[in-house]
PDB file of C-alpha atoms in Angstrom:
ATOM      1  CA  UNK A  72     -13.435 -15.548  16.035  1.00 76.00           C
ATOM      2  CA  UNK A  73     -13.021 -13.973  20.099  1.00 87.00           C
ATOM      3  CA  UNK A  74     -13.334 -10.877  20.132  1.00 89.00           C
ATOM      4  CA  UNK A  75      -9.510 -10.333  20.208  1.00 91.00           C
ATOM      5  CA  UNK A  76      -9.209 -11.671  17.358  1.00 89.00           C
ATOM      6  CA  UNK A  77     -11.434  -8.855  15.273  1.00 92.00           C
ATOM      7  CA  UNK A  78      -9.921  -6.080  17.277  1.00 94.00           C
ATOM      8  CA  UNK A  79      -5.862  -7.597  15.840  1.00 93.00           C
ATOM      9  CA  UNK A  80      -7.622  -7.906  12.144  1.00 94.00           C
ATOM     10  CA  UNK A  81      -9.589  -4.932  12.183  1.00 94.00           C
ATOM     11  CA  UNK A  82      -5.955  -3.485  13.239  1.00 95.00           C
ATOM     12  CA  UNK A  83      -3.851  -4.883  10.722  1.00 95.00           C
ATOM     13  CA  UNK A  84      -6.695  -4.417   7.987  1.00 95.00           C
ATOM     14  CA  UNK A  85      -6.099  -0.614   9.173  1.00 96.00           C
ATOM     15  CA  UNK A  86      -3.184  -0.311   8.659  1.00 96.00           C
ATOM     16  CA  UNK A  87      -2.811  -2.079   5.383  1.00 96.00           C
ATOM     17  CA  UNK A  88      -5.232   0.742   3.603  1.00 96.00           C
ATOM     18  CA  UNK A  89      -2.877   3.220   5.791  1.00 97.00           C
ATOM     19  CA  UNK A  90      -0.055   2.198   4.701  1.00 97.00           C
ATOM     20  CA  UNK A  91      -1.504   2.205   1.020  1.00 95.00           C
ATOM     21  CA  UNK A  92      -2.776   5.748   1.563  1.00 95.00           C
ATOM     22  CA  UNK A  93       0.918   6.834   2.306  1.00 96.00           C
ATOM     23  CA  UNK A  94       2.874   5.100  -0.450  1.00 96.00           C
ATOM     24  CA  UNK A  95       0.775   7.129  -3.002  1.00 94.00           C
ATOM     25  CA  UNK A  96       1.146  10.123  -0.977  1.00 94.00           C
ATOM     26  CA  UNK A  97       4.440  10.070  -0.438  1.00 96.00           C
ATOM     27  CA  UNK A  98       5.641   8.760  -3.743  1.00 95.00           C
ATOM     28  CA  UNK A  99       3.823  11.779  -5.240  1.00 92.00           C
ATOM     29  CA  UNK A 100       4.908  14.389  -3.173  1.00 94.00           C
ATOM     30  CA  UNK A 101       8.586  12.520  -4.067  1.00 95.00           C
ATOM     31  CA  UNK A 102       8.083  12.816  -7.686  1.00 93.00           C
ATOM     32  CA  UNK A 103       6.294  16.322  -7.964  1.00 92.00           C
ATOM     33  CA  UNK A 104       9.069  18.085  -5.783  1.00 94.00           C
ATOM     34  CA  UNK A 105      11.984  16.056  -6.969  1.00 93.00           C
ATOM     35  CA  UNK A 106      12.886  14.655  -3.304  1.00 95.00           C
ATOM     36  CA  UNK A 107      14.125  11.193  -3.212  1.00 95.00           C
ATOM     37  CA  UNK A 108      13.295  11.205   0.815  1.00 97.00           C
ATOM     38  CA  UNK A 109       9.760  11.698   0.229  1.00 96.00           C
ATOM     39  CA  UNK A 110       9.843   8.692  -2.928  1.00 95.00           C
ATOM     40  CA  UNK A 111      11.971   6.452  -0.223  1.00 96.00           C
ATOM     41  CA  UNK A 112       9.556   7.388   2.888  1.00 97.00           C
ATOM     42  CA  UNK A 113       6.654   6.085  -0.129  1.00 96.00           C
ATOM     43  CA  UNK A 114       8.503   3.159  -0.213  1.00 96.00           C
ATOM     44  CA  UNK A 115       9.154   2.279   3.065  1.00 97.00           C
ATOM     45  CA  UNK A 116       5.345   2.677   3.784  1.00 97.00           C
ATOM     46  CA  UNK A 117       5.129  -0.399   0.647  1.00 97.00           C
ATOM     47  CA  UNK A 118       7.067  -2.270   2.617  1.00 97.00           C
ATOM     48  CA  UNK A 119       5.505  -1.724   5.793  1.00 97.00           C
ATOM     49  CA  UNK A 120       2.197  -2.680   3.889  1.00 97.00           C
ATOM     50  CA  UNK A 121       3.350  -5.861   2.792  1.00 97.00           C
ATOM     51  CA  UNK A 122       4.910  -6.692   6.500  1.00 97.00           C
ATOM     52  CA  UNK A 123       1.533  -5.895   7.580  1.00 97.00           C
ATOM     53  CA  UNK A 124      -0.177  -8.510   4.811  1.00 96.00           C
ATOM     54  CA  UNK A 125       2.741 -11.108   6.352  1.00 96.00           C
ATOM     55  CA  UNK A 126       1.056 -10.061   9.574  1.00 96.00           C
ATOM     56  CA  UNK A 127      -2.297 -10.753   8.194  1.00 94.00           C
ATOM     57  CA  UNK A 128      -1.476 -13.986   7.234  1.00 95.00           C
ATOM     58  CA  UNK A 129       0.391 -15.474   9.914  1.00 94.00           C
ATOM     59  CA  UNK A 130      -1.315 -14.149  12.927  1.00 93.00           C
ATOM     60  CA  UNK A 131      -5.062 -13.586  12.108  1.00 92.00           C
ATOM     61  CA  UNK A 132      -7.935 -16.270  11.688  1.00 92.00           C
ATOM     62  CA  UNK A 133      -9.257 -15.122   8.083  1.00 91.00           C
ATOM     63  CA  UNK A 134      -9.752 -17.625   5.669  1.00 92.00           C
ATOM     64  CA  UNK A 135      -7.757 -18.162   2.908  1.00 94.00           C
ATOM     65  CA  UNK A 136      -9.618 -16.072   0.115  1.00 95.00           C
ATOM     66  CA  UNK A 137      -9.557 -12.882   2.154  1.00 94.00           C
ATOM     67  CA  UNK A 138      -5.679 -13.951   2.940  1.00 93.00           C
ATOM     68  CA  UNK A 139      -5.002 -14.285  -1.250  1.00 95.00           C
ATOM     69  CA  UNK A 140      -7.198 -10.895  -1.714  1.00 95.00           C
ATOM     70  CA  UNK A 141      -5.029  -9.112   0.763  1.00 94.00           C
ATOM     71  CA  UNK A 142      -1.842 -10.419  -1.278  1.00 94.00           C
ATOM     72  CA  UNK A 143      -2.861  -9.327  -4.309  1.00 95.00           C
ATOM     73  CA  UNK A 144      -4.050  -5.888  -3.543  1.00 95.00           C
ATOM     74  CA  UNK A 145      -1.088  -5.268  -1.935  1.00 94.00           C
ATOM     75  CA  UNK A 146       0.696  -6.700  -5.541  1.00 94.00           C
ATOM     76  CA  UNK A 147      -1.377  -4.267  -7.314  1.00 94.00           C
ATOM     77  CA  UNK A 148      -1.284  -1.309  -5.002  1.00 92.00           C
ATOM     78  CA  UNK A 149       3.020  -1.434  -5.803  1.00 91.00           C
ATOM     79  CA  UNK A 150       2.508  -0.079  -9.296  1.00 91.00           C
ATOM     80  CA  UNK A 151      -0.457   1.715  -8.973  1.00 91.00           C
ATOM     81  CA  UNK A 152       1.350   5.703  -7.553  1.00 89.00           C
ATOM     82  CA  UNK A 153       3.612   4.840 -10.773  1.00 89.00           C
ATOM     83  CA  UNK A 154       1.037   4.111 -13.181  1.00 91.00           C
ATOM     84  CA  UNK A 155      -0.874   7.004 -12.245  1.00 88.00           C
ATOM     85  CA  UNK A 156       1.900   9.393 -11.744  1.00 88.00           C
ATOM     86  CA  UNK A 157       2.945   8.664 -15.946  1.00 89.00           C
ATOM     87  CA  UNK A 158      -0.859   8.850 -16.417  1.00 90.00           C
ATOM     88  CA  UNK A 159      -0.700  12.557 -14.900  1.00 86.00           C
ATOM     89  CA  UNK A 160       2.613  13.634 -16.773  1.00 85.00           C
ATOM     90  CA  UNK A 161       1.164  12.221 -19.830  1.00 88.00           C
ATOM     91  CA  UNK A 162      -1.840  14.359 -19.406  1.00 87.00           C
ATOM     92  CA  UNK A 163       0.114  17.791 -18.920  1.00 82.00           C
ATOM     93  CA  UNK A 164       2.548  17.184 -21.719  1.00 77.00           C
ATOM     94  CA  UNK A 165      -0.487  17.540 -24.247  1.00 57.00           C
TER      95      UNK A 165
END
């Protein structure tokens, strides 16, 4: 791998956890004040997470278990804001 090559995947790797980061921030704020532009601005940041794991995998020379591992994180990270936003509401209803 040149050393273009780690700067584009350190890049895209970047932005993937960004892009995470902001879907559960944004999907929260959403939820908590009851503003479906924050919950859609969550979910465009989803989708610009898994356009980044398309990027990943057509455009960058990692092998093919970090390729799958980047798939499936971004799989799990699209039910993990919900999961932990019933996990929250479930704990303040007690």
């Amino acid at each position: 791998m040149n050393a273009q090559a780690v700067l584009s995947t350190a890049l895209l790797l970047g932005l993937f956890v960004i892009f995470a980061g902001f879907y559960a921030l944004l999907y929260a704020a959403g939820r908590m004040r009851g503003n479906s532009l924050l919950t859609a601005a969550g979910y465009l940041c989803y989708a610009s997470q898994i356009l980044t794991v398309v990027l990943l995998w057509l455009s960058t020379p990692l092998g093919l278990p970090w390729k799958i591992l980047m798939g499936a994180t971004a799989a799990v990270c699209s039910f993990i804001p919900k999961l932990s936003w019933r996990y929250i509401q479930s704990l303040h209803e007690i």
